[in-house]
Amino acid sequence: MSKILGIDLGTTNSCMAIIEGGQPKVLENAEGNRTTPSVVAINKNGERLVGAAAKRQAVTNPENTLYSIKRLIGRRFEDAEVQDAVKTLPYKLVKSGNNVKVEMNGKEHTPQEISAMILAKMKSDAESKTGETITDAVITVPAYFDDSERKATKEAGEIAGLNVKRIINEPTAAALAYGFEAKKDEKIAVYDLGGGTFDISILEVSEDTVEVKATNGDTHLGGDDFDTEIINWILKEFENQEGVDLSKDPLALQRVKESAEKAKIELSTAQQTEINQPFITSGDDGPKHMVMTLTRAKLEDLVGPLVEKTFEPLKKALADASVEKGDIKEIVLVGGQTRMPLVQQKVEEFFGKKPHTGVNPDEVVAMGAAVQAGVLQGDVKDVLLLDVTPLSLGIETMGGVMTRLIERNATIPTSKSQIFSTAADNQPSVEIKVYQGEREMAEDNKQLGRFMLDGIPPAPRGVPQVEVTYDIDANGILNVKAVDKATNKEQKITISGSTGLSEDEVEKMKKDAEDHAEEDKKKKELIELQNLADTLIHTTEKALKDAGDKVTEEERKPIIEKMEALKGVKDGKDVEALKKASEELSEEIQKIGEKLYTQNDDNKDNTDQKTAEGQGEEQKKDEPVEAEFTEKK
Amino acid sequence: MVQKKKSPKEILAERDKYLAGWQRAQADYVNLQKEMEENRSKYAAYAKQDILEEILPIIDHFEEGLKHIPKDQKKESWITGIEHIKKQLDDFCGRQGLESFGKKGDEFDPEKHEALSQEENDKMEGKVIKVVKKGYIRGEKVIRPAQVVVGSKAKKK
């Protein structure tokens, strides 16, 4: 069976995706772009243009360039939206029966036919991209589309040669892209702020359906309005600086528009950006340059009221759905404008929880359409559903640190090994404590089990090699095994239900880790420093002992002093003092270290050489990591 | 509760299903590796294109700046030096496979040109009468369309 194409047929841009290897994937069009402008034109030579090419020639051919056709599809000529369009759109709209038709190159077309031209381009681009014939599609429509608008959209698909397997709601598609169809009895809000329109939908997922409980919005509010605010600010700022009004100069205005859009995008990640357009215009006194700084704070000042405007429809939608905002379990963001940190922050403030942002908001609807397509073609069902571990799994090591072996979100089945060693000389046994969670200190995580591996032959600390292996099978059962490499003695434990935490528990643990991230980091840093200090003291003592009379009393004295100083602060909490004392001791010991090396070179004493090797301050990656395998009696 | 025993037929069917699934998974993995290799080189090309796209506005501004050299200074040697720097930049673009296009008199082609506005000009109808920003092409791909002003038939008075 051929692939089913998922299509987000948008007002300004359209996007398509397919399922590949069980995952939705956006397909690029023939021009190599991930979205296609929903614009159709016939040029003076009678050629039909669709997409970017049609958009680029719009100003030369406004009466034969059709855009925003989605505002007309399936509507009656008398509808307010159509009457509005008659006044604002540059192409001609005519009444045909009760319905509306558009004129292009002297010929009348139904809106379905125009949408079909866009769909036909997407179909043919998808075919050349995948090398397969595409006959079936899933197309998305706004949740507020009525029967006639849905029917017309389906017709458009059929005219384009596509068998429309299903028409689905855009917010539903967005929820599907996040896999929320599995969230039984949950309420989801989909906040869609696109280029020209704002839609809010409240969904309810039940046993086998995703129902749109309410929808609201503003058909004339979107990213373009945000751009306009920035453009106006730049123009005013420039007029203040240079006394020139650029709004009358179309070519300069074009540059201002481009830099406004660029600034907006940059301010999603940076705190400030420079708008730098040299030679933007020429005055009597020579060329003029536009150089100004726009900060994120200023931008938020400018567009704040626009973001606020989205909350009125949002509250109405909640009221219509009889849902409290606290009942909303998931919030999905759709549309490029939702990349703006202010939008995300305001939405988070309103709902009191973080919205989902993992999927590209320009593509999330097409991705969801592909997911639906995958379900229809059986792909998604057939693929073995691979689970992931919701939380990291690790072992407690020296100082109570959580050392992760399997990171969270690892796809299972999986297995990981790491070599650990002893923390004390002649330590006969190690204790393996298995923990689950995201906190940096083991004790803050959940202990799943523990066991001892004993019979380790006497050896200095750091020498024995104990290989610990974590293995999770497809059912989420964790096997932990520890092997002493010297004796091949092994000990293991099986923990079932390591993934059996309820969703609330997992969420709580993740949130805990987030809340404590800073303090945990500091704690871990301190312990790592303490461990390092401990190793340093140990190696120093050993080096002095091994060196015997090669090191004079005079040379010993400052080292012992520094070592005592380090011992004094080692168990304290003062990070700076600890760092300083460690550095000082390390400097001091290096002095005699050099001496030991040079002497060794002279007399080629093998045993001394070995000791010197063990004194390296930093451990290489593949060398054993010291673990807290304290002696148990 | 007693577990229902499976018939040999069922067990065989199950075995075939698992074997097929396992083989598929192995094949998927091999294919994924191949695809990753392919994607790696594709992404490298993409990343390069990203950087090139960012350089284009700087070249635009450079060229715009050069246009503003006062006539009486054009022959001065510091200007010549700056022109040499510009040439280095052009050579760099050439080595990356970037070619600029768009000049006055070209037939307007929306695959390559973006019309910013049009001006009445009978002789130049449907032709480019001004290039605001040059376009760039790399291989077959238009990296950036040229921004142009297009001539249109003069309206009868």
Coordinates of C-alpha atoms in Angstrom, one line a residue, chain A residues 11 66-77 79 81-86 89 91-93 99-102 110-112 115 145 148-149 152:
Chain A
T11 CA -4.4 30.1 5.2
L66 CA -5.0 34.2 -5.2
Y67 CA -4.1 33.9 -1.6
S68 CA -6.1 33.4 1.7
I69 CA -8.4 31.1 -0.2
K70 CA -9.0 29.2 3.0
R71 CA -11.1 32.1 4.2
L72 CA -13.5 31.5 1.3
I73 CA -13.7 27.7 0.9
G74 CA -17.2 26.2 1.5
R75 CA -18.7 29.6 2.4
R76 CA -21.8 31.4 1.1
F77 CA -21.3 34.7 -0.7
D79 CA -21.2 35.3 4.9
E81 CA -16.1 36.8 6.3
V82 CA -16.6 36.7 2.5
Q83 CA -18.1 40.2 2.4
D84 CA -15.0 41.3 4.4
A85 CA -12.8 39.6 1.8
V86 CA -14.5 41.2 -1.1
L89 CA -8.6 41.1 -1.3
Y91 CA -8.6 39.7 -6.7
K92 CA -12.2 39.5 -7.9
L93 CA -14.9 37.5 -6.0
N99 CA -21.7 30.3 -3.2
V100 CA -18.6 32.3 -4.0
K101 CA -16.2 32.0 -6.9
V102 CA -12.9 33.8 -7.6
T110 CA -14.4 27.7 -7.1
P111 CA -12.2 28.0 -4.0
Q112 CA -12.0 24.2 -4.0
S115 CA -7.1 24.8 -3.0
F145 CA -15.1 24.6 10.1
S148 CA -19.9 22.7 4.1
E149 CA -16.4 23.9 4.7
A152 CA -15.4 21.6 0.2

